[in-house]
CSV table of C-alpha atoms (C1' of nucleotides) in Angstrom, one decimal:
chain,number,residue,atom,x,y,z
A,1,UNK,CA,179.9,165.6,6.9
A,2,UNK,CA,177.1,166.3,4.1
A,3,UNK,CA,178.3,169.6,2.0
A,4,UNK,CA,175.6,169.1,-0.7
A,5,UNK,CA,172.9,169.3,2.7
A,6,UNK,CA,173.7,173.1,3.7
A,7,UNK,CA,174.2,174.3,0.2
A,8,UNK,CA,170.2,175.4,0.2
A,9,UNK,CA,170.6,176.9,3.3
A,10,UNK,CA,173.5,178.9,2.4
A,11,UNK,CA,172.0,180.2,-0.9
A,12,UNK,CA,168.8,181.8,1.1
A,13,UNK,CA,170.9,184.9,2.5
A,14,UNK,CA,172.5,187.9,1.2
A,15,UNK,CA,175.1,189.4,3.9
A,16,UNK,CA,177.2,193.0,3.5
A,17,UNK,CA,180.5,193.4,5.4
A,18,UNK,CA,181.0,196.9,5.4
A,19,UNK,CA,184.8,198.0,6.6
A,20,UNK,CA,186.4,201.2,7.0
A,21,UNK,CA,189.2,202.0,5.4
A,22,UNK,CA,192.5,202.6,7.4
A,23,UNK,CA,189.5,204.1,9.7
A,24,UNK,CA,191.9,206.1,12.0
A,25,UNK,CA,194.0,207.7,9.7
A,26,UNK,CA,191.3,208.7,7.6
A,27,UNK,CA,190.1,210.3,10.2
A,28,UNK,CA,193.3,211.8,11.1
A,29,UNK,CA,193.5,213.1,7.6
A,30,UNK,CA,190.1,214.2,7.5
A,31,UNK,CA,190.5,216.1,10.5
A,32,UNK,CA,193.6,217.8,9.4
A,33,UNK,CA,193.7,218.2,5.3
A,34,UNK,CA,197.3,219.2,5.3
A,35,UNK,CA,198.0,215.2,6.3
A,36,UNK,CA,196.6,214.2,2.8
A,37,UNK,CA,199.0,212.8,0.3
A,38,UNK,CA,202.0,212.6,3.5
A,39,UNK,CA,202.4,208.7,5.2
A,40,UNK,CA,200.8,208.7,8.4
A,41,UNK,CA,200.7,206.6,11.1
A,42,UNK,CA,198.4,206.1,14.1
A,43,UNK,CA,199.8,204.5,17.2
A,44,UNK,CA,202.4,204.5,20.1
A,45,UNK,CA,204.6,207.2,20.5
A,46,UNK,CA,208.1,206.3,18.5
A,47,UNK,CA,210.4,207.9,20.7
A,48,UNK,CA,212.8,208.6,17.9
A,49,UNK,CA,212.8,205.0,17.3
A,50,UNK,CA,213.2,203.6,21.2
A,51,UNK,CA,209.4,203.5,22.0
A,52,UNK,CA,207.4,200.5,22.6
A,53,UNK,CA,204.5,199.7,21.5
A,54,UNK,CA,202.5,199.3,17.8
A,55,UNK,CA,200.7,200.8,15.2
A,56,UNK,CA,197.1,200.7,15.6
A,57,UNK,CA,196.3,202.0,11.6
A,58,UNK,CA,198.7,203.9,8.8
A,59,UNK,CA,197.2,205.0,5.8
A,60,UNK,CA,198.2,203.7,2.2
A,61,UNK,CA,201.6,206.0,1.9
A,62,UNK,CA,203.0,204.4,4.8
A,63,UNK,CA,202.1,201.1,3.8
A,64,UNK,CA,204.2,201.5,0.7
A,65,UNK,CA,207.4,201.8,3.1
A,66,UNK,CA,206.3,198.4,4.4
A,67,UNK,CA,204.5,199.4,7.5
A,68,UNK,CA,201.0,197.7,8.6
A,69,UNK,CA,199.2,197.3,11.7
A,70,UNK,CA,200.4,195.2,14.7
A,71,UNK,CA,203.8,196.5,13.8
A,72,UNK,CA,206.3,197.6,16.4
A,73,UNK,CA,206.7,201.3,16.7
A,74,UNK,CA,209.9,201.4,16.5
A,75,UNK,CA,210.5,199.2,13.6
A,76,UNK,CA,207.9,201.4,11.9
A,77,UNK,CA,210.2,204.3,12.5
A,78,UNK,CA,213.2,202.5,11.0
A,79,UNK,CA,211.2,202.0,8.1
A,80,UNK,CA,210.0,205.3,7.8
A,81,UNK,CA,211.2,208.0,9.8
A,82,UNK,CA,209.8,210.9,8.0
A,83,UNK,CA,206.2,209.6,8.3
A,84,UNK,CA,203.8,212.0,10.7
A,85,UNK,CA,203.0,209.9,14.1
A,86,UNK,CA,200.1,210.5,15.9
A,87,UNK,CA,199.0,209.0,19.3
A,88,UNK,CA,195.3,207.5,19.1
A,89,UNK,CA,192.3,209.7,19.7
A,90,UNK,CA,189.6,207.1,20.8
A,91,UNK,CA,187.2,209.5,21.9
A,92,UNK,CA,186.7,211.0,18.4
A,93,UNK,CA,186.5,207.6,16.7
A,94,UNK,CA,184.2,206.3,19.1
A,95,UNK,CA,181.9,209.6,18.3
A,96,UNK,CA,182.3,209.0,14.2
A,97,UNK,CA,182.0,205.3,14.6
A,98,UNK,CA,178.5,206.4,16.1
A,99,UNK,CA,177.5,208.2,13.2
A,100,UNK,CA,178.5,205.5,10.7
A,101,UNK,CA,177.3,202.5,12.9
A,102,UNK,CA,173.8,204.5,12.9
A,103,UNK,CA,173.5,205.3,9.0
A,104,UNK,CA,174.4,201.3,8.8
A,105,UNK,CA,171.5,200.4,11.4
A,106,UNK,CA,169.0,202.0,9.3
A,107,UNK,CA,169.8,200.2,6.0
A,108,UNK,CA,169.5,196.6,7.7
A,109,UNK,CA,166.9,195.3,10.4
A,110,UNK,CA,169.5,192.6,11.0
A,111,UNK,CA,173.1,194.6,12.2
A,112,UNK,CA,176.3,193.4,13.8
A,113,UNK,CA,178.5,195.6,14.6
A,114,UNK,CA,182.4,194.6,14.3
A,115,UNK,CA,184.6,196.5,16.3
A,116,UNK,CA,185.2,200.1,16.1
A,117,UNK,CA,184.5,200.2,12.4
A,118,UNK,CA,183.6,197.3,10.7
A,119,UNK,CA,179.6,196.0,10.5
A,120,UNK,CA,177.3,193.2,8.6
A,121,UNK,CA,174.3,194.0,7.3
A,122,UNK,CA,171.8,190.9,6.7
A,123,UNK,CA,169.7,192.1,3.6
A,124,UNK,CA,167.8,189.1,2.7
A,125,UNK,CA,164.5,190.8,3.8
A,126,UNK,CA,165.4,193.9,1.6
A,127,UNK,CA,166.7,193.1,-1.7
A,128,UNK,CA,165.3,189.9,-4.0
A,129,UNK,CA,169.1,189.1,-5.9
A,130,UNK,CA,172.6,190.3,-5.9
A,131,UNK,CA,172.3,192.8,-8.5
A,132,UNK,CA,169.8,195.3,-6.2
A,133,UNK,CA,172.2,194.4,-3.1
A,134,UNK,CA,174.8,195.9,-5.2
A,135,UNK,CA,172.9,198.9,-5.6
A,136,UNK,CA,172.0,198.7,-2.3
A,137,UNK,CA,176.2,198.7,-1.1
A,138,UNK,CA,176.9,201.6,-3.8
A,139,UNK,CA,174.1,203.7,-1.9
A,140,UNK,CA,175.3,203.5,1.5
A,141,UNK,CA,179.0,203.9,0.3
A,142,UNK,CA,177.8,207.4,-1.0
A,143,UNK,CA,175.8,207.8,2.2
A,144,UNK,CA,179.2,207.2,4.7
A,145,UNK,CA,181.2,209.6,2.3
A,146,UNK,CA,178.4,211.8,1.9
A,147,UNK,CA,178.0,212.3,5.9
A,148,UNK,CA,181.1,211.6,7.3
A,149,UNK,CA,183.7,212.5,4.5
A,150,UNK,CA,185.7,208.8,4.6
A,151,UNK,CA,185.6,205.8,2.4
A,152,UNK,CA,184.6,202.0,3.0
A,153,UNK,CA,184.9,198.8,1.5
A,154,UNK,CA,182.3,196.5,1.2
A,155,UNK,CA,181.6,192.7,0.4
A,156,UNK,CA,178.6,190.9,-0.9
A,157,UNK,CA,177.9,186.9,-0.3
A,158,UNK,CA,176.2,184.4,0.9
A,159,UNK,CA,177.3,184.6,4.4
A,160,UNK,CA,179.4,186.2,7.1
A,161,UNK,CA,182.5,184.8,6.1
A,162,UNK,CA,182.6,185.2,2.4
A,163,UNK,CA,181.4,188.9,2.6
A,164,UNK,CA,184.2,189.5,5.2
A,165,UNK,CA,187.0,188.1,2.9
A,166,UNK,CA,184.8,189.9,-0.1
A,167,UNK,CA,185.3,193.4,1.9
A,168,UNK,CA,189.0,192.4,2.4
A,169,UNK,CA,189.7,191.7,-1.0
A,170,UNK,CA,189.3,195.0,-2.9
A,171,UNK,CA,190.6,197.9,-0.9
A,172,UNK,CA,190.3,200.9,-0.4
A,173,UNK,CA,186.8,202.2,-1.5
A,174,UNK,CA,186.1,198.6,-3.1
A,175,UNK,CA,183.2,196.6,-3.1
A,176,UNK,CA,183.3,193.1,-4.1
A,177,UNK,CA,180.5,190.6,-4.8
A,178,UNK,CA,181.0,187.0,-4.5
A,179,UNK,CA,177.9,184.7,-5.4
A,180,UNK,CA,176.9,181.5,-4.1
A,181,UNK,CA,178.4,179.2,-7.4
A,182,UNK,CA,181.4,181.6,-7.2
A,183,UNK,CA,182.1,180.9,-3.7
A,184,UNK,CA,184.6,177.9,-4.9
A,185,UNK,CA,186.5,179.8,-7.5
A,186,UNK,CA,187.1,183.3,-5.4
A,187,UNK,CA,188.5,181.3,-1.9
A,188,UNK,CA,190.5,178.4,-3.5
A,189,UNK,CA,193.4,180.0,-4.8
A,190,UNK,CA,193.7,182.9,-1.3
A,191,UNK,CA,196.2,182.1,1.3
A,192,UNK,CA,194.3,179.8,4.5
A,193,UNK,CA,195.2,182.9,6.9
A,194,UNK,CA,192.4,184.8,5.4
A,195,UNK,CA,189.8,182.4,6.8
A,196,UNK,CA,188.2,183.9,9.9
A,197,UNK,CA,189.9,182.6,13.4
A,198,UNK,CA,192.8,181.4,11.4
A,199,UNK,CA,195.6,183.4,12.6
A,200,UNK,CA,199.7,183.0,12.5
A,201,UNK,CA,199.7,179.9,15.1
A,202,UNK,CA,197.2,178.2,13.1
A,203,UNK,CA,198.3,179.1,10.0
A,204,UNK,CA,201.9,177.6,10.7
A,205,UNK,CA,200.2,173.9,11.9
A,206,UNK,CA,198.1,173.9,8.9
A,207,UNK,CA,201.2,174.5,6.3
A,208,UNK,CA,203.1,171.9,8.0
A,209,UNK,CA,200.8,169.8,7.0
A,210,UNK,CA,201.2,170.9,3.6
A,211,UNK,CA,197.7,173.3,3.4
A,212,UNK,CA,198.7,176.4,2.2
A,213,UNK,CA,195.4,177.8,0.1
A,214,UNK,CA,191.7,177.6,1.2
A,215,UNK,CA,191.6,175.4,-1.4
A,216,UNK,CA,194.3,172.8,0.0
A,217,UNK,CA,192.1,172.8,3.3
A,218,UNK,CA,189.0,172.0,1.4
A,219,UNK,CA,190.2,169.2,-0.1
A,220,UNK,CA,191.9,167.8,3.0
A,221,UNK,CA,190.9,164.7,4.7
A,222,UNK,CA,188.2,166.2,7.1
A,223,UNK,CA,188.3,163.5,9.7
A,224,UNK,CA,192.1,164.3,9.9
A,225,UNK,CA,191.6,167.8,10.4
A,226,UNK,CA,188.8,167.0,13.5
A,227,UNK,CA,191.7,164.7,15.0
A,228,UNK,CA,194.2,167.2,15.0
A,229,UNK,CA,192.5,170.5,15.8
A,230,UNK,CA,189.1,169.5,16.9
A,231,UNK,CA,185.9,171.2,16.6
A,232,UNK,CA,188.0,174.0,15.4
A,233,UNK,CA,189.2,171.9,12.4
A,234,UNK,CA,185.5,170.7,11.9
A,235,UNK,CA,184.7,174.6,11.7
A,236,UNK,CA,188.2,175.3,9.3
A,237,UNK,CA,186.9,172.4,6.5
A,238,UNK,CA,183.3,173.9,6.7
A,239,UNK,CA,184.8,177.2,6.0
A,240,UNK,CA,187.1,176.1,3.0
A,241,UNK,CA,183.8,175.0,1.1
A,242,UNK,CA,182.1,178.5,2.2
A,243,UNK,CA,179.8,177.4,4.3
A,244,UNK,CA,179.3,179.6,7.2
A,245,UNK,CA,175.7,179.4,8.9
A,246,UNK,CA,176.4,181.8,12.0
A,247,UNK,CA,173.8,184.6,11.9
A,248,UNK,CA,174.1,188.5,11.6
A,249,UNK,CA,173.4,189.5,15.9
A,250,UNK,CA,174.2,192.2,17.6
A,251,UNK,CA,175.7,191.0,21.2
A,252,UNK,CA,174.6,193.8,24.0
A,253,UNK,CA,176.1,192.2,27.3
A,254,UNK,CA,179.7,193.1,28.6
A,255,UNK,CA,181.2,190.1,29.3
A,256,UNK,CA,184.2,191.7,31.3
A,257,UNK,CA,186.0,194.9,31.7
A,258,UNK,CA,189.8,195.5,31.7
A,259,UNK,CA,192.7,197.9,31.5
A,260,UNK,CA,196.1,197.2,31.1
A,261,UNK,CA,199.1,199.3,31.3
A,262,UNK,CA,202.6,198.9,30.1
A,263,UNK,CA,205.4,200.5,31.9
A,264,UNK,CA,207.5,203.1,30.2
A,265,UNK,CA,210.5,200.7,31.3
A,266,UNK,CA,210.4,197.5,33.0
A,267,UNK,CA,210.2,198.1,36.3
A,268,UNK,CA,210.9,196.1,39.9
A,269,UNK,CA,209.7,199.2,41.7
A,270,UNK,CA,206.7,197.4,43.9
A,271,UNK,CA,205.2,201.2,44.9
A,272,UNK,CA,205.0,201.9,41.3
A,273,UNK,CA,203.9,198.3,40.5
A,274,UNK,CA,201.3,198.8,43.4
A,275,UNK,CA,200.1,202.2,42.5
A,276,UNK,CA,199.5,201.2,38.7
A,277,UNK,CA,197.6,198.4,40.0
A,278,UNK,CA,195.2,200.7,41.9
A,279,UNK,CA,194.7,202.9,39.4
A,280,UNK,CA,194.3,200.2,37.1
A,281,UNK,CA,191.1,199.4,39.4
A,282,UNK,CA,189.8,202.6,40.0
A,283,UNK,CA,189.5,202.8,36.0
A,284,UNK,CA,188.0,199.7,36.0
A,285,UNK,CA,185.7,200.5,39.0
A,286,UNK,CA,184.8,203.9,37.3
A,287,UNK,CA,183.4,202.0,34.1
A,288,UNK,CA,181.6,199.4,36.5
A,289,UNK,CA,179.6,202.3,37.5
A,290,UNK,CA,178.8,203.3,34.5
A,291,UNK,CA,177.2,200.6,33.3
A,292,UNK,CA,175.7,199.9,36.5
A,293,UNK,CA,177.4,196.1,36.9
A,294,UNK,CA,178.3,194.0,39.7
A,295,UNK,CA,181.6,191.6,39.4
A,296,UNK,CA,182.2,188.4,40.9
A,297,UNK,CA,185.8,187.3,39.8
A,298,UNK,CA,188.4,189.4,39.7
A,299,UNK,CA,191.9,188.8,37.1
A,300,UNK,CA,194.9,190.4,37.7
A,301,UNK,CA,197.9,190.0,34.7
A,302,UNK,CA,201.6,190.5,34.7
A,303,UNK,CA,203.7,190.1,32.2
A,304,UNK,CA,207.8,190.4,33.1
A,305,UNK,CA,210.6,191.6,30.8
A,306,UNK,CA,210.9,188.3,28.7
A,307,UNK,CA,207.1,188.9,27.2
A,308,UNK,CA,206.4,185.6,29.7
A,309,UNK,CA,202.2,186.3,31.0
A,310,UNK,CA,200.5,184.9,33.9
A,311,UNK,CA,196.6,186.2,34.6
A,312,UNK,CA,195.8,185.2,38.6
A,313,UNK,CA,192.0,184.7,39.4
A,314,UNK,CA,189.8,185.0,42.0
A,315,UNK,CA,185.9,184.2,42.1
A,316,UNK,CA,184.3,186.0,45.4
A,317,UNK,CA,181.5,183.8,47.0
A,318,UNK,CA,179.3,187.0,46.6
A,319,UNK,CA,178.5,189.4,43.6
A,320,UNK,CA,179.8,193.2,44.9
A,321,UNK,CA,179.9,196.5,43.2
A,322,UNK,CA,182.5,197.5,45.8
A,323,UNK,CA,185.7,199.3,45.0
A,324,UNK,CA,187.5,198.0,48.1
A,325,UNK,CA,186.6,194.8,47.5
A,326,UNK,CA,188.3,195.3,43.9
A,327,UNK,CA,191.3,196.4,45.2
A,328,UNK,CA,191.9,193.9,47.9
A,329,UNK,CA,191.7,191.2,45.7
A,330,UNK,CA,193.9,192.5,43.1
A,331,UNK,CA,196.7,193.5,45.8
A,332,UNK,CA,196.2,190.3,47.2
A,333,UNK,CA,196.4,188.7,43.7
A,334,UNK,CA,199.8,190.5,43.2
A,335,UNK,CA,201.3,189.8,46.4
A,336,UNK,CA,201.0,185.8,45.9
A,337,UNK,CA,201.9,185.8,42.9
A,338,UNK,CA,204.8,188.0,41.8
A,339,UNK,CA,208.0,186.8,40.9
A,340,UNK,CA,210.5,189.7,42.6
A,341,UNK,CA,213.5,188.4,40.2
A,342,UNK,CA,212.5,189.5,37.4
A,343,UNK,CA,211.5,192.6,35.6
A,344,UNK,CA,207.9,193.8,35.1
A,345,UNK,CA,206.8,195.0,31.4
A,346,UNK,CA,203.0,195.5,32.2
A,347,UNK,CA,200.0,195.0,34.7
A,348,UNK,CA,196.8,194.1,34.5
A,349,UNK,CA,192.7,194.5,36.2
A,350,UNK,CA,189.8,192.2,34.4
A,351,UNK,CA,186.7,191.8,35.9
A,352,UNK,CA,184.0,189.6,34.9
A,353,UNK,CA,181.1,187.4,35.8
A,354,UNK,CA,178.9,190.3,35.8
A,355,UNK,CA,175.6,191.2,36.4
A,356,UNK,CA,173.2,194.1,36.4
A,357,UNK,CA,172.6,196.1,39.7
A,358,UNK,CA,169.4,196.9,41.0
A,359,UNK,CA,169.7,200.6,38.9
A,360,UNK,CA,170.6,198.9,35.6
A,361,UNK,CA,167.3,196.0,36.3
A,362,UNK,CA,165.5,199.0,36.7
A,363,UNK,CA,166.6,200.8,33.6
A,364,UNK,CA,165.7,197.5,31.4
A,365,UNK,CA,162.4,197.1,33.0
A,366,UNK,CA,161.9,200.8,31.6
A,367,UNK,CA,163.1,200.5,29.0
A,368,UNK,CA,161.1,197.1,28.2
A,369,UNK,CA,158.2,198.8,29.2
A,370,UNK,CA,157.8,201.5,27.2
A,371,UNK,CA,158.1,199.7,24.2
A,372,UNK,CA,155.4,197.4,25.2
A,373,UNK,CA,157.2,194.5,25.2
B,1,DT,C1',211.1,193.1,14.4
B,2,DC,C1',210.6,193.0,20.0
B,3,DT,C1',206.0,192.7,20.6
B,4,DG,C1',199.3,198.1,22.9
B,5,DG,C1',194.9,197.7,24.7
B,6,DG,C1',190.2,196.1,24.7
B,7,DG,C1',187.7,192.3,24.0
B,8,DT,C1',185.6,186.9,23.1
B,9,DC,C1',185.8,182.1,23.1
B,10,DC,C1',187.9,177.5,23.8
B,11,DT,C1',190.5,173.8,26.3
B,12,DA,C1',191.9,171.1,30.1
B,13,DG,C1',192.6,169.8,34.7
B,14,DG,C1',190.8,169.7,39.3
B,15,DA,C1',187.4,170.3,43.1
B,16,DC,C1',183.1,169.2,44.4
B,17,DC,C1',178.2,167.5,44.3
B,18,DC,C1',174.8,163.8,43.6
C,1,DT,C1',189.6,148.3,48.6
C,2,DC,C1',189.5,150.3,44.6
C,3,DT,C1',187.2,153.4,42.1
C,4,DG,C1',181.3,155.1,38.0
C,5,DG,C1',179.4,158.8,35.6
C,6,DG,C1',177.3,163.2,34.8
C,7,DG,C1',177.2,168.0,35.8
C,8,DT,C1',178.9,172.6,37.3
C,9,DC,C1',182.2,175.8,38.7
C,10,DC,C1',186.8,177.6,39.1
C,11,DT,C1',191.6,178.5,37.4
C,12,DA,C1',195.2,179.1,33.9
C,13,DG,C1',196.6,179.5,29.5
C,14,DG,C1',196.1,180.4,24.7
C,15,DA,C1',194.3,181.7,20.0
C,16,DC,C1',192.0,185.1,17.8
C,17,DC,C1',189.5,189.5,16.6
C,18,DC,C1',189.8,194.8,15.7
DNA sequence: TCTGGGGTCCTAGGACCC
DNA sequence: TCTGGGGTCCTAGGACCC
């Protein structure tokens, strides 16, 4: 592998990564001004400490008493009993989400969103050198708190990656800017798990193998790394020396719909395995609508007492919009498939290998149309 | 510690076709 | 009688993201 070949490619773009911080809890607070200054903590019902389920965001105060996201609830509530729970409100963070996503769209032609509250911004076109991008971050952190009343934390670099560690690495309200000839000296000495699509499995491999920085894995034997975890590890060594050529796109297609639900206790209750199953479809069929797609395979999940998940699957020969169709298959999915020994923690509906109906072609054509295109 | 819910992408084996 | 090579699709599982 030539790193000296992409370095000119590399130094040609200036990417933001614009995050949130604690985004639900802020808004939380925001919402409700007697919150401020208290921990609080976004997520699944604690149940006086026998709830299942995690935290989904906790702001600063409860992260002092060692709580973060992912966390069980009810290890969170050990930790922290007095903190203020509060069960997710999706419907007002997808509306502010919205409003930030739209004052972000207007600063950059090219725009990915990132989840619910996380974007890059492609500035090349806009600003000549890192000092005006800088300018550039300051204006639209004053333009989020200015509109919305919540703070963000933004990265500068070369590319996607180092602008999303950048944004990750001086929080909350931050904004840190990592240049091309710095790119070396800011990952080498930060743990590997910080690297995108490095999570906890691959994490563990990598330190068994004695890599414990970014900067370990950049001066690993790359040919090693392929061998072991292959174009994965090719991508991992690329990423240690910062380079990162993937572009700044927004992706518009659904590539499948699900919902998933989690019993209150594990259950071996078919009817209510059955029921949740069909309402588990209907929610699914109900958003198939609304987007105006067709499926053609159909997943169903379960997942028993012991955490142990199995997804089914089943590809029709035909596409279908058809809510009968949806819930043959799952039931039929189910009944070949379940284990009646054990226990059942949580169900699952996934469709996918979708297409646009005739109503949604329609709207595109429209749509294409009127801008001439 | 006892593990949500909504997603994307990758891998690997097998069936099937030419 | 022993067995190709390339391609696509399907299925199941798994890692990772927010």
């Amino acid at each position: 592998m030539n790193i000296q070949n992409d370095s000119n490619l590399r130094e040609t773009r200036i990417i933001l990564h614009v995050d949130m911080d604690h985004f639900f809890s802020a808004v939380e607070e925001r919402e409700n001004s007697s919150l401020k200054g208290k921990p609080v903590v976004v997520g699944a019902d604690p149940k006086e400490g026998t709830g299942r389920g995690v935290v989904s965001t906790c702001n600063y105060q409860a992260r002092y008493y060692g709580i973060h996201s992912g966390m069980p609830i009810s290890k969170a509530w050990k930790l922290c009993p007095t903190a203020l729970y509060l069960p997710p409100n999706f419907t007002l963070y997808t509306h502010i989400s919205k409003e930030i996503m739209n004052i972000l769209r207007k600063q950059a032609v090219i725009f990915q969103q990132w989840g619910i509250d996380e974007a890059f911004l492609d500035v090349s076109n806009k600003v000549n050198e890192y000092k005006e991008a800088k300018i550039l971050a300051l204006n639209i952190k004053n333009e989020i708190f200015w509109n919305v009343n919540l703070t963000c934390s933004i990265g500068i670099g070369p590319n996607k990656l180092i602008a999303k560690i950048a944004s990750d690495y001086k929080k909350p309200n931050g904004l840190t800017i990592v240049k091309p000839d710095e790119t070396r000296q800011f990952l080498s000495p930060l743990p590997v798990h910080k690297l995108l699509y490095v999570g906890k499995k691959t994490e563990e491999k990598l330190n068994t193998l004695g890599i414990n920085t970014i900067g370990d894995l950049a001066n690993f034997d790359s040919s090693l790394l392929e061998d072991r975890f292959g174009i994965a590890g090719k991508n991992m060594y690329r990423m240690a020396h910062g380079i990162d050529d993937s572009k700044v796109q927004e992706r518009h297609r659904v590539e499948s719909i699900s919902n998933n639900k989690t019993f209150e206790e594990d259950t071996s209750d078919i009817n209510l395995i059955l029921d949740t199953l069909d309402s588990l479809s209907s929610r699914v069929y109900n958003r198939l609508v609304k987007n105006s797609l067709k499926f053609k395979t159909v997943t169903v999940r379960l997942r028993y007492e012991n955490f142990e998940t199995h997804t089914y699957s089943k590809t029709l020969t035909f596409k279908t919009g058809s809510l009968l169709e949806l819930t043959k298959t799952t039931q039929k999915l189910l009944r070949n498939n379940l284990h009646h020994d054990r226990k059942m923690r949580l169900v699952g509906v996934k469709v996918s290998n979708l297409s646009a109906t005739k109503r949604q072609e329609t709207l595109i054509k429209n749509w294409r149309g009127s801008y001439g295109k």
